[in-house]
Amino acid sequence: MISRLRKQILSLIESRKINVFLLFLLMSFSILMFTKLSKNYTNTLAFKIEKINVPEEKVILNNSDSIVNVTLKTHGFKWFKYYLGRPTLTVDFSKDVAENNAVFICDNSNLEFIANRALTNQVELIKVSPKRLEFNFDVNLVKKVPVVLKSNIIFTQGFNISESYKLQPDSIKVIGPHSIAKKIEYVETEAVNLEDVKTNINRKVSLKKLDNELKLSTQSITLTAEVEKFTEGTLKITVTISNVPEGISLKYFPKEVNISFYTSLARFNQVKAKDFRVVCDYSKVTENQSFFIPELVKRSTLVKTAKLNQQRIEFIILE
């Protein structure tokens, strides 16, 4: 049964009956479409506003008009142009608008002129809506702000940066409406996530985007840092007692404390005890307290971190 049906279909194709049928169907459809497209139709389309020649010292705010509904009458062939791509109306701020306080206004007569300017022959403009366009604007502000690095950088054990991270540039200009730009205090970088770092860092880092109405003088900065081998060390530092009232004598122990510091291997031998200072402040002692809490008030600029290994200094007041 199936074999016989297959033979009949093949025979029909070979006889070209289907091909003739399809040809007539295509011709009929083409004639129908041509007839339809030859007729005039009225429809309303949303035209996007394209702004040109906006004064450099002014910026159009996002709450301004951006769409105009235009009702047109034309034949079907012309409608293809508008359906294939979103149509636009170009507003020239050097001649199509008037300034009133903090608003540019394009009235109905100008708006109809702009719409007619965008239309081709055999397209009739019926109406535009709204009757006028309003473009709110603000005066541009140029403000220089610091760049703040957002990072999560993990070093291989025994490695670290010898100095702070360097950003180039470390500050940038923010340009935009005064009411918005004045609120910007800094610009953050995109997050820099690195692991097992043991070599120098040198990479481009993008800046986080701000409000769409704000522009940055650059979109990225360069992050650099020297990475070195680090090691720990200890030093004995003499304890100093401050703010002892006149007439009071005391003894304290120990008179020296150990500090631990973390520095680059290259600078280790340059770290000296004289570059540190440990102080016990008598004025911070509470009633019946018999010990000081030592404070590391000065440390070498060559170390990354430093901490006291002694948390208490015992003392007695001599009669």
PDB file of C-alpha atoms in Angstrom:
ATOM      1  CA  MET A   1       0.000   0.000   0.000  1.00  0.00           C
ATOM      2  CA  ILE A   2       2.732   2.461   1.039  1.00  0.00           C
ATOM      3  CA  SER A   3       4.847   1.475  -1.954  1.00  0.00           C
ATOM      4  CA  ARG A   4       1.963   2.172  -4.342  1.00  0.00           C
ATOM      5  CA  LEU A   5       1.282   5.589  -2.754  1.00  0.00           C
ATOM      6  CA  ARG A   6       4.954   6.517  -3.104  1.00  0.00           C
ATOM      7  CA  LYS A   7       4.901   5.641  -6.796  1.00  0.00           C
ATOM      8  CA  GLN A   8       1.821   7.810  -7.347  1.00  0.00           C
ATOM      9  CA  ILE A   9       3.455  10.822  -5.673  1.00  0.00           C
ATOM     10  CA  LEU A  10       6.615  10.421  -7.749  1.00  0.00           C
ATOM     11  CA  SER A  11       4.561  10.092 -10.872  1.00  0.00           C
ATOM     12  CA  LEU A  12       2.656  13.279 -10.031  1.00  0.00           C
ATOM     13  CA  ILE A  13       5.881  15.212  -9.486  1.00  0.00           C
ATOM     14  CA  GLU A  14       7.326  13.917 -12.725  1.00  0.00           C
ATOM     15  CA  SER A  15       4.238  15.054 -14.562  1.00  0.00           C
ATOM     16  CA  ARG A  16       4.897  18.588 -13.194  1.00  0.00           C
ATOM     17  CA  LYS A  17       1.324  19.029 -12.083  1.00  0.00           C
ATOM     18  CA  ILE A  18       2.414  20.167  -8.615  1.00  0.00           C
ATOM     19  CA  ASN A  19       4.930  22.617 -10.092  1.00  0.00           C
ATOM     20  CA  VAL A  20       2.218  24.205 -12.223  1.00  0.00           C
ATOM     21  CA  PHE A  21      -0.107  24.413  -9.243  1.00  0.00           C
ATOM     22  CA  LEU A  22       2.564  26.113  -7.120  1.00  0.00           C
ATOM     23  CA  LEU A  23       3.341  28.562  -9.914  1.00  0.00           C
ATOM     24  CA  PHE A  24      -0.312  29.625 -10.193  1.00  0.00           C
ATOM     25  CA  LEU A  25      -0.564  29.861  -6.404  1.00  0.00           C
ATOM     26  CA  LEU A  26       2.482  32.140  -6.294  1.00  0.00           C
ATOM     27  CA  MET A  27       1.159  34.319  -9.093  1.00  0.00           C
ATOM     28  CA  SER A  28      -2.228  34.654  -7.377  1.00  0.00           C
ATOM     29  CA  PHE A  29      -0.589  35.607  -4.093  1.00  0.00           C
ATOM     30  CA  SER A  30       1.626  38.180  -5.843  1.00  0.00           C
ATOM     31  CA  ILE A  31      -1.356  39.804  -7.561  1.00  0.00           C
ATOM     32  CA  LEU A  32      -3.258  39.924  -4.262  1.00  0.00           C
ATOM     33  CA  MET A  33      -0.307  41.517  -2.434  1.00  0.00           C
ATOM     34  CA  PHE A  34       0.244  44.067  -5.200  1.00  0.00           C
ATOM     35  CA  THR A  35      -3.421  45.043  -5.018  1.00  0.00           C
ATOM     36  CA  LYS A  36      -3.298  45.409  -1.254  1.00  0.00           C
ATOM     37  CA  LEU A  37      -0.063  47.383  -1.240  1.00  0.00           C
ATOM     38  CA  SER A  38      -1.339  49.764  -3.907  1.00  0.00           C
ATOM     39  CA  LYS A  39      -4.074  51.022  -1.583  1.00  0.00           C
ATOM     40  CA  ASN A  40      -3.629  53.914   0.844  1.00  0.00           C
ATOM     41  CA  TYR A  41      -3.577  53.239   4.579  1.00  0.00           C
ATOM     42  CA  THR A  42      -3.565  55.501   7.620  1.00  0.00           C
ATOM     43  CA  ASN A  43      -1.594  54.446  10.661  1.00  0.00           C
ATOM     44  CA  THR A  44       0.269  55.905  13.656  1.00  0.00           C
ATOM     45  CA  LEU A  45       3.942  55.155  14.292  1.00  0.00           C
ATOM     46  CA  ALA A  46       6.227  55.985  17.202  1.00  0.00           C
ATOM     47  CA  PHE A  47       9.200  58.017  15.936  1.00  0.00           C
ATOM     48  CA  LYS A  48      12.354  58.123  18.050  1.00  0.00           C
ATOM     49  CA  ILE A  49      13.932  61.546  18.596  1.00  0.00           C
ATOM     50  CA  GLU A  50      17.518  62.058  17.427  1.00  0.00           C
ATOM     51  CA  LYS A  51      19.138  65.179  18.935  1.00  0.00           C
ATOM     52  CA  ILE A  52      21.855  67.045  17.033  1.00  0.00           C
ATOM     53  CA  ASN A  53      23.804  70.277  17.598  1.00  0.00           C
ATOM     54  CA  VAL A  54      23.049  70.381  21.326  1.00  0.00           C
ATOM     55  CA  PRO A  55      25.142  73.216  22.871  1.00  0.00           C
ATOM     56  CA  GLU A  56      28.322  71.782  24.392  1.00  0.00           C
ATOM     57  CA  GLU A  57      27.838  73.487  27.737  1.00  0.00           C
ATOM     58  CA  LYS A  58      24.418  71.900  28.196  1.00  0.00           C
ATOM     59  CA  VAL A  59      23.276  68.310  28.595  1.00  0.00           C
ATOM     60  CA  ILE A  60      19.793  66.943  27.902  1.00  0.00           C
ATOM     61  CA  LEU A  61      18.385  65.034  30.883  1.00  0.00           C
ATOM     62  CA  ASN A  62      16.840  61.585  30.639  1.00  0.00           C
ATOM     63  CA  ASN A  63      13.404  62.814  31.708  1.00  0.00           C
ATOM     64  CA  SER A  64      13.061  64.711  28.424  1.00  0.00           C
ATOM     65  CA  ASP A  65      10.708  63.769  25.590  1.00  0.00           C
ATOM     66  CA  SER A  66      12.120  61.012  23.399  1.00  0.00           C
ATOM     67  CA  ILE A  67       9.148  59.713  21.381  1.00  0.00           C
ATOM     68  CA  VAL A  68       6.707  61.367  18.963  1.00  0.00           C
ATOM     69  CA  ASN A  69       3.623  59.590  17.637  1.00  0.00           C
ATOM     70  CA  VAL A  70       3.160  60.475  13.971  1.00  0.00           C
ATOM     71  CA  THR A  71      -0.020  59.600  12.058  1.00  0.00           C
ATOM     72  CA  LEU A  72       0.661  59.065   8.333  1.00  0.00           C
ATOM     73  CA  LYS A  73      -1.307  58.236   5.211  1.00  0.00           C
ATOM     74  CA  THR A  74       0.381  56.511   2.287  1.00  0.00           C
ATOM     75  CA  HIS A  75       0.159  53.394   0.130  1.00  0.00           C
ATOM     76  CA  GLY A  76       1.297  50.006   1.300  1.00  0.00           C
ATOM     77  CA  PHE A  77       4.628  50.036  -0.499  1.00  0.00           C
ATOM     78  CA  LYS A  78       5.766  53.111   1.437  1.00  0.00           C
ATOM     79  CA  TRP A  79       4.839  51.520   4.746  1.00  0.00           C
ATOM     80  CA  PHE A  80       7.590  48.911   4.222  1.00  0.00           C
ATOM     81  CA  LYS A  81      10.237  51.549   4.966  1.00  0.00           C
ATOM     82  CA  TYR A  82       8.763  52.309   8.389  1.00  0.00           C
ATOM     83  CA  TYR A  83       8.142  48.701   9.398  1.00  0.00           C
ATOM     84  CA  LEU A  84      11.609  47.468   8.472  1.00  0.00           C
ATOM     85  CA  GLY A  85      13.373  49.862  10.892  1.00  0.00           C
ATOM     86  CA  ARG A  86      12.340  52.185  13.681  1.00  0.00           C
ATOM     87  CA  PRO A  87      11.852  55.659  12.159  1.00  0.00           C
ATOM     88  CA  THR A  88      13.481  58.752  13.637  1.00  0.00           C
ATOM     89  CA  LEU A  89      12.896  62.491  13.705  1.00  0.00           C
ATOM     90  CA  THR A  90      16.009  64.658  13.837  1.00  0.00           C
ATOM     91  CA  VAL A  91      15.722  67.715  16.082  1.00  0.00           C
ATOM     92  CA  ASP A  92      18.396  70.309  15.326  1.00  0.00           C
ATOM     93  CA  PHE A  93      18.975  72.343  18.499  1.00  0.00           C
ATOM     94  CA  SER A  94      20.572  75.151  16.526  1.00  0.00           C
ATOM     95  CA  LYS A  95      17.286  76.042  14.796  1.00  0.00           C
ATOM     96  CA  ASP A  96      14.351  73.799  15.793  1.00  0.00           C
ATOM     97  CA  VAL A  97      14.019  74.687  19.488  1.00  0.00           C
ATOM     98  CA  ALA A  98      13.653  77.696  21.764  1.00  0.00           C
ATOM     99  CA  GLU A  99      15.215  77.990  25.218  1.00  0.00           C
ATOM    100  CA  ASN A 100      13.042  78.841  28.197  1.00  0.00           C
ATOM    101  CA  ASN A 101      14.703  78.722  31.635  1.00  0.00           C
ATOM    102  CA  ALA A 102      16.012  75.146  31.958  1.00  0.00           C
ATOM    103  CA  VAL A 103      13.946  73.748  29.076  1.00  0.00           C
ATOM    104  CA  PHE A 104      14.338  73.563  25.301  1.00  0.00           C
ATOM    105  CA  ILE A 105      10.910  73.715  23.634  1.00  0.00           C
ATOM    106  CA  CYS A 106       9.931  72.519  20.184  1.00  0.00           C
ATOM    107  CA  ASP A 107       6.412  73.823  19.467  1.00  0.00           C
ATOM    108  CA  ASN A 108       3.740  72.316  17.239  1.00  0.00           C
ATOM    109  CA  SER A 109       4.626  74.244  14.073  1.00  0.00           C
ATOM    110  CA  ASN A 110       8.275  73.298  14.321  1.00  0.00           C
ATOM    111  CA  LEU A 111       7.381  69.738  15.193  1.00  0.00           C
ATOM    112  CA  GLU A 112       5.186  69.389  12.095  1.00  0.00           C
ATOM    113  CA  PHE A 113       7.959  70.925   9.986  1.00  0.00           C
ATOM    114  CA  ILE A 114      10.462  68.405  11.403  1.00  0.00           C
ATOM    115  CA  ALA A 115       8.070  65.522  10.711  1.00  0.00           C
ATOM    116  CA  ASN A 116       7.436  66.675   7.122  1.00  0.00           C
ATOM    117  CA  ARG A 117      11.173  67.062   6.651  1.00  0.00           C
ATOM    118  CA  ALA A 118      11.618  63.383   7.498  1.00  0.00           C
ATOM    119  CA  LEU A 119       8.862  62.132   5.173  1.00  0.00           C
ATOM    120  CA  THR A 120       9.327  61.128   1.559  1.00  0.00           C
ATOM    121  CA  ASN A 121       7.099  61.890  -1.421  1.00  0.00           C
ATOM    122  CA  GLN A 122       3.586  60.457  -1.459  1.00  0.00           C
ATOM    123  CA  VAL A 123       3.478  60.321   2.347  1.00  0.00           C
ATOM    124  CA  GLU A 124       0.864  62.596   3.929  1.00  0.00           C
ATOM    125  CA  LEU A 125       1.250  63.846   7.485  1.00  0.00           C
ATOM    126  CA  ILE A 126      -2.062  63.715   9.355  1.00  0.00           C
ATOM    127  CA  LYS A 127      -0.994  64.753  12.865  1.00  0.00           C
ATOM    128  CA  VAL A 128       1.757  64.562  15.465  1.00  0.00           C
ATOM    129  CA  SER A 129       1.442  63.919  19.168  1.00  0.00           C
ATOM    130  CA  PRO A 130       2.306  65.447  21.578  1.00  0.00           C
ATOM    131  CA  LYS A 131       1.776  68.970  20.302  1.00  0.00           C
ATOM    132  CA  ARG A 132       5.179  70.083  21.555  1.00  0.00           C
ATOM    133  CA  LEU A 133       8.407  68.576  22.857  1.00  0.00           C
ATOM    134  CA  GLU A 134      10.186  69.619  26.024  1.00  0.00           C
ATOM    135  CA  PHE A 135      13.857  68.845  26.616  1.00  0.00           C
ATOM    136  CA  ASN A 136      14.987  69.453  30.190  1.00  0.00           C
ATOM    137  CA  PHE A 137      18.653  70.349  30.418  1.00  0.00           C
ATOM    138  CA  ASP A 138      21.317  71.127  32.957  1.00  0.00           C
ATOM    139  CA  VAL A 139      24.674  72.872  32.807  1.00  0.00           C
ATOM    140  CA  ASN A 140      27.639  70.526  32.578  1.00  0.00           C
ATOM    141  CA  LEU A 141      29.954  70.280  35.581  1.00  0.00           C
ATOM    142  CA  VAL A 142      33.549  69.060  35.317  1.00  0.00           C
ATOM    143  CA  LYS A 143      34.677  67.578  38.628  1.00  0.00           C
ATOM    144  CA  LYS A 144      37.955  65.811  39.448  1.00  0.00           C
ATOM    145  CA  VAL A 145      37.538  62.863  41.822  1.00  0.00           C
ATOM    146  CA  PRO A 146      39.872  60.104  43.108  1.00  0.00           C
ATOM    147  CA  VAL A 147      39.847  56.570  41.770  1.00  0.00           C
ATOM    148  CA  VAL A 148      39.245  53.899  44.417  1.00  0.00           C
ATOM    149  CA  LEU A 149      40.603  50.408  43.799  1.00  0.00           C
ATOM    150  CA  LYS A 150      38.198  47.565  44.524  1.00  0.00           C
ATOM    151  CA  SER A 151      40.282  44.416  44.837  1.00  0.00           C
ATOM    152  CA  ASN A 152      40.600  40.965  46.306  1.00  0.00           C
ATOM    153  CA  ILE A 153      44.241  40.074  45.683  1.00  0.00           C
ATOM    154  CA  ILE A 154      45.678  36.998  47.392  1.00  0.00           C
ATOM    155  CA  PHE A 155      49.437  36.525  47.350  1.00  0.00           C
ATOM    156  CA  THR A 156      51.399  33.304  47.381  1.00  0.00           C
ATOM    157  CA  GLN A 157      52.621  32.629  50.898  1.00  0.00           C
ATOM    158  CA  GLY A 158      55.781  34.647  51.588  1.00  0.00           C
ATOM    159  CA  PHE A 159      55.024  37.266  48.908  1.00  0.00           C
ATOM    160  CA  ASN A 160      53.453  40.719  49.138  1.00  0.00           C
ATOM    161  CA  ILE A 161      53.675  44.220  47.694  1.00  0.00           C
ATOM    162  CA  SER A 162      56.557  46.328  48.951  1.00  0.00           C
ATOM    163  CA  GLU A 163      54.570  49.583  48.682  1.00  0.00           C
ATOM    164  CA  SER A 164      50.957  50.512  48.060  1.00  0.00           C
ATOM    165  CA  TYR A 165      49.156  49.824  44.787  1.00  0.00           C
ATOM    166  CA  LYS A 166      49.708  52.509  42.160  1.00  0.00           C
ATOM    167  CA  LEU A 167      46.841  53.718  39.966  1.00  0.00           C
ATOM    168  CA  GLN A 168      47.539  55.672  36.799  1.00  0.00           C
ATOM    169  CA  PRO A 169      45.733  58.005  36.716  1.00  0.00           C
ATOM    170  CA  ASP A 170      44.743  58.069  40.380  1.00  0.00           C
ATOM    171  CA  SER A 171      42.036  60.668  39.747  1.00  0.00           C
ATOM    172  CA  ILE A 172      39.774  61.390  36.779  1.00  0.00           C
ATOM    173  CA  LYS A 173      37.264  63.973  35.579  1.00  0.00           C
ATOM    174  CA  VAL A 174      33.540  63.382  35.861  1.00  0.00           C
ATOM    175  CA  ILE A 175      31.542  65.404  33.339  1.00  0.00           C
ATOM    176  CA  GLY A 176      27.787  65.795  33.429  1.00  0.00           C
ATOM    177  CA  PRO A 177      24.761  67.696  34.751  1.00  0.00           C
ATOM    178  CA  HIS A 178      25.666  69.803  37.777  1.00  0.00           C
ATOM    179  CA  SER A 179      22.828  68.328  39.854  1.00  0.00           C
ATOM    180  CA  ILE A 180      24.152  64.792  39.339  1.00  0.00           C
ATOM    181  CA  ALA A 181      27.935  65.232  39.027  1.00  0.00           C
ATOM    182  CA  LYS A 182      28.212  67.242  42.260  1.00  0.00           C
ATOM    183  CA  LYS A 183      27.181  64.149  44.240  1.00  0.00           C
ATOM    184  CA  ILE A 184      30.069  62.015  42.956  1.00  0.00           C
ATOM    185  CA  GLU A 185      32.914  61.856  45.496  1.00  0.00           C
ATOM    186  CA  TYR A 186      34.962  59.053  43.909  1.00  0.00           C
ATOM    187  CA  VAL A 187      34.895  56.462  41.132  1.00  0.00           C
ATOM    188  CA  GLU A 188      35.442  52.765  41.844  1.00  0.00           C
ATOM    189  CA  THR A 189      37.241  50.310  39.612  1.00  0.00           C
ATOM    190  CA  GLU A 190      35.687  47.046  38.592  1.00  0.00           C
ATOM    191  CA  ALA A 191      36.666  44.295  41.030  1.00  0.00           C
ATOM    192  CA  VAL A 192      40.206  42.936  40.569  1.00  0.00           C
ATOM    193  CA  ASN A 193      40.303  39.304  41.724  1.00  0.00           C
ATOM    194  CA  LEU A 194      43.719  37.619  41.701  1.00  0.00           C
ATOM    195  CA  GLU A 195      45.070  34.525  43.445  1.00  0.00           C
ATOM    196  CA  ASP A 196      48.544  33.075  44.107  1.00  0.00           C
ATOM    197  CA  VAL A 197      50.246  36.312  43.045  1.00  0.00           C
ATOM    198  CA  LYS A 198      54.050  36.261  43.232  1.00  0.00           C
ATOM    199  CA  THR A 199      55.108  38.476  40.328  1.00  0.00           C
ATOM    200  CA  ASN A 200      54.718  42.201  39.669  1.00  0.00           C
ATOM    201  CA  ILE A 201      51.218  43.420  38.818  1.00  0.00           C
ATOM    202  CA  ASN A 202      50.603  45.483  35.694  1.00  0.00           C
ATOM    203  CA  ARG A 203      47.140  45.465  34.174  1.00  0.00           C
ATOM    204  CA  LYS A 204      44.378  47.602  32.738  1.00  0.00           C
ATOM    205  CA  VAL A 205      41.331  47.897  34.975  1.00  0.00           C
ATOM    206  CA  SER A 206      37.948  49.212  33.847  1.00  0.00           C
ATOM    207  CA  LEU A 207      36.090  51.806  35.872  1.00  0.00           C
ATOM    208  CA  LYS A 208      32.573  51.204  37.101  1.00  0.00           C
ATOM    209  CA  LYS A 209      29.904  52.886  35.031  1.00  0.00           C
ATOM    210  CA  LEU A 210      28.053  55.799  36.577  1.00  0.00           C
ATOM    211  CA  ASP A 211      24.725  57.375  35.708  1.00  0.00           C
ATOM    212  CA  ASN A 212      24.096  57.322  31.950  1.00  0.00           C
ATOM    213  CA  GLU A 213      24.146  61.114  31.908  1.00  0.00           C
ATOM    214  CA  LEU A 214      27.698  61.255  33.294  1.00  0.00           C
ATOM    215  CA  LYS A 215      30.885  60.869  31.284  1.00  0.00           C
ATOM    216  CA  LEU A 216      34.361  59.958  32.535  1.00  0.00           C
ATOM    217  CA  SER A 217      37.581  61.426  31.159  1.00  0.00           C
ATOM    218  CA  THR A 218      38.830  57.834  30.791  1.00  0.00           C
ATOM    219  CA  GLN A 219      37.158  54.437  30.942  1.00  0.00           C
ATOM    220  CA  SER A 220      40.066  52.535  32.494  1.00  0.00           C
ATOM    221  CA  ILE A 221      43.196  52.979  34.586  1.00  0.00           C
ATOM    222  CA  THR A 222      46.470  51.072  34.931  1.00  0.00           C
ATOM    223  CA  LEU A 223      47.109  49.147  38.136  1.00  0.00           C
ATOM    224  CA  THR A 224      50.745  48.413  39.025  1.00  0.00           C
ATOM    225  CA  ALA A 225      52.523  47.030  42.070  1.00  0.00           C
ATOM    226  CA  GLU A 226      55.945  45.578  42.821  1.00  0.00           C
ATOM    227  CA  VAL A 227      55.671  42.127  44.377  1.00  0.00           C
ATOM    228  CA  GLU A 228      58.572  40.894  46.493  1.00  0.00           C
ATOM    229  CA  LYS A 229      59.555  38.002  48.704  1.00  0.00           C
ATOM    230  CA  PHE A 230      58.655  38.811  52.319  1.00  0.00           C
ATOM    231  CA  THR A 231      59.863  37.512  55.665  1.00  0.00           C
ATOM    232  CA  GLU A 232      59.213  38.024  59.372  1.00  0.00           C
ATOM    233  CA  GLY A 233      61.605  39.342  62.008  1.00  0.00           C
ATOM    234  CA  THR A 234      61.666  40.408  65.666  1.00  0.00           C
ATOM    235  CA  LEU A 235      63.345  43.255  67.539  1.00  0.00           C
ATOM    236  CA  LYS A 236      63.670  44.332  71.168  1.00  0.00           C
ATOM    237  CA  ILE A 237      62.358  47.860  71.746  1.00  0.00           C
ATOM    238  CA  THR A 238      62.889  49.948  74.896  1.00  0.00           C
ATOM    239  CA  VAL A 239      59.668  50.928  76.679  1.00  0.00           C
ATOM    240  CA  THR A 240      59.059  54.637  77.399  1.00  0.00           C
ATOM    241  CA  ILE A 241      56.681  55.825  80.162  1.00  0.00           C
ATOM    242  CA  SER A 242      54.858  59.097  79.491  1.00  0.00           C
ATOM    243  CA  ASN A 243      52.702  61.510  81.499  1.00  0.00           C
ATOM    244  CA  VAL A 244      53.952  60.485  84.947  1.00  0.00           C
ATOM    245  CA  PRO A 245      52.818  63.149  87.445  1.00  0.00           C
ATOM    246  CA  GLU A 246      55.425  65.064  89.417  1.00  0.00           C
ATOM    247  CA  GLY A 247      56.271  63.512  92.780  1.00  0.00           C
ATOM    248  CA  ILE A 248      55.499  59.948  91.660  1.00  0.00           C
ATOM    249  CA  SER A 249      58.265  57.397  91.252  1.00  0.00           C
ATOM    250  CA  LEU A 250      57.603  53.956  89.871  1.00  0.00           C
ATOM    251  CA  LYS A 251      59.273  50.813  88.716  1.00  0.00           C
ATOM    252  CA  TYR A 252      58.068  48.803  85.752  1.00  0.00           C
ATOM    253  CA  PHE A 253      58.884  45.492  84.125  1.00  0.00           C
ATOM    254  CA  PRO A 254      59.859  44.507  81.495  1.00  0.00           C
ATOM    255  CA  LYS A 255      61.779  47.522  80.288  1.00  0.00           C
ATOM    256  CA  GLU A 256      62.042  46.071  76.785  1.00  0.00           C
ATOM    257  CA  VAL A 257      59.458  44.310  74.678  1.00  0.00           C
ATOM    258  CA  ASN A 258      59.627  42.246  71.522  1.00  0.00           C
ATOM    259  CA  ILE A 259      57.895  43.348  68.349  1.00  0.00           C
ATOM    260  CA  SER A 260      57.300  41.206  65.285  1.00  0.00           C
ATOM    261  CA  PHE A 261      57.460  42.812  61.872  1.00  0.00           C
ATOM    262  CA  TYR A 262      56.854  41.773  58.304  1.00  0.00           C
ATOM    263  CA  THR A 263      58.997  43.228  55.535  1.00  0.00           C
ATOM    264  CA  SER A 264      60.497  42.450  52.164  1.00  0.00           C
ATOM    265  CA  LEU A 265      63.555  40.232  52.114  1.00  0.00           C
ATOM    266  CA  ALA A 266      65.517  42.993  50.366  1.00  0.00           C
ATOM    267  CA  ARG A 267      64.825  45.477  53.195  1.00  0.00           C
ATOM    268  CA  PHE A 268      65.144  43.116  56.137  1.00  0.00           C
ATOM    269  CA  ASN A 269      68.640  44.232  57.193  1.00  0.00           C
ATOM    270  CA  GLN A 270      67.649  47.913  56.971  1.00  0.00           C
ATOM    271  CA  VAL A 271      65.000  47.597  59.681  1.00  0.00           C
ATOM    272  CA  LYS A 272      66.432  48.996  62.960  1.00  0.00           C
ATOM    273  CA  ALA A 273      65.125  49.206  66.540  1.00  0.00           C
ATOM    274  CA  LYS A 274      65.520  53.005  66.532  1.00  0.00           C
ATOM    275  CA  ASP A 275      62.763  53.232  63.957  1.00  0.00           C
ATOM    276  CA  PHE A 276      60.184  51.943  66.467  1.00  0.00           C
ATOM    277  CA  ARG A 277      58.784  53.459  69.652  1.00  0.00           C
ATOM    278  CA  VAL A 278      56.747  51.781  72.373  1.00  0.00           C
ATOM    279  CA  VAL A 279      55.020  53.996  74.942  1.00  0.00           C
ATOM    280  CA  CYS A 280      53.066  53.360  78.149  1.00  0.00           C
ATOM    281  CA  ASP A 281      50.803  56.298  79.025  1.00  0.00           C
ATOM    282  CA  TYR A 282      50.361  56.756  82.778  1.00  0.00           C
ATOM    283  CA  SER A 283      47.318  59.003  82.240  1.00  0.00           C
ATOM    284  CA  LYS A 284      45.406  56.000  80.839  1.00  0.00           C
ATOM    285  CA  VAL A 285      45.855  53.934  84.008  1.00  0.00           C
ATOM    286  CA  THR A 286      42.589  53.450  85.901  1.00  0.00           C
ATOM    287  CA  GLU A 287      42.187  53.302  89.671  1.00  0.00           C
ATOM    288  CA  ASN A 288      43.728  50.214  91.310  1.00  0.00           C
ATOM    289  CA  GLN A 289      45.315  49.169  87.981  1.00  0.00           C
ATOM    290  CA  SER A 290      48.846  47.834  88.407  1.00  0.00           C
ATOM    291  CA  PHE A 291      49.893  47.488  84.790  1.00  0.00           C
ATOM    292  CA  PHE A 292      50.328  49.528  81.635  1.00  0.00           C
ATOM    293  CA  ILE A 293      49.055  48.604  78.192  1.00  0.00           C
ATOM    294  CA  PRO A 294      51.958  49.294  75.830  1.00  0.00           C
ATOM    295  CA  GLU A 295      51.304  51.016  72.502  1.00  0.00           C
ATOM    296  CA  LEU A 296      53.389  50.911  69.344  1.00  0.00           C
ATOM    297  CA  VAL A 297      53.251  54.615  68.451  1.00  0.00           C
ATOM    298  CA  LYS A 298      55.961  54.591  65.805  1.00  0.00           C
ATOM    299  CA  ARG A 299      57.141  51.977  63.366  1.00  0.00           C
ATOM    300  CA  SER A 300      59.671  51.754  60.567  1.00  0.00           C
ATOM    301  CA  THR A 301      58.463  52.841  57.146  1.00  0.00           C
ATOM    302  CA  LEU A 302      60.227  49.779  55.722  1.00  0.00           C
ATOM    303  CA  VAL A 303      57.843  47.263  57.290  1.00  0.00           C
ATOM    304  CA  LYS A 304      54.473  46.139  55.999  1.00  0.00           C
ATOM    305  CA  THR A 305      53.069  45.288  59.433  1.00  0.00           C
ATOM    306  CA  ALA A 306      54.328  45.306  63.005  1.00  0.00           C
ATOM    307  CA  LYS A 307      52.808  44.156  66.295  1.00  0.00           C
ATOM    308  CA  LEU A 308      53.705  43.989  69.971  1.00  0.00           C
ATOM    309  CA  ASN A 309      54.301  40.598  71.505  1.00  0.00           C
ATOM    310  CA  GLN A 310      53.911  41.986  75.042  1.00  0.00           C
ATOM    311  CA  GLN A 311      50.416  43.021  76.131  1.00  0.00           C
ATOM    312  CA  ARG A 312      51.106  44.229  79.695  1.00  0.00           C
ATOM    313  CA  ILE A 313      53.854  46.096  81.529  1.00  0.00           C
ATOM    314  CA  GLU A 314      53.665  45.594  85.298  1.00  0.00           C
ATOM    315  CA  PHE A 315      54.500  48.540  87.548  1.00  0.00           C
ATOM    316  CA  ILE A 316      54.601  49.551  91.202  1.00  0.00           C
ATOM    317  CA  ILE A 317      54.552  53.022  92.724  1.00  0.00           C
ATOM    318  CA  LEU A 318      57.416  53.730  95.119  1.00  0.00           C
ATOM    319  CA  GLU A 319      56.587  55.444  98.418  1.00  0.00           C
TER     320      GLU A 319
END
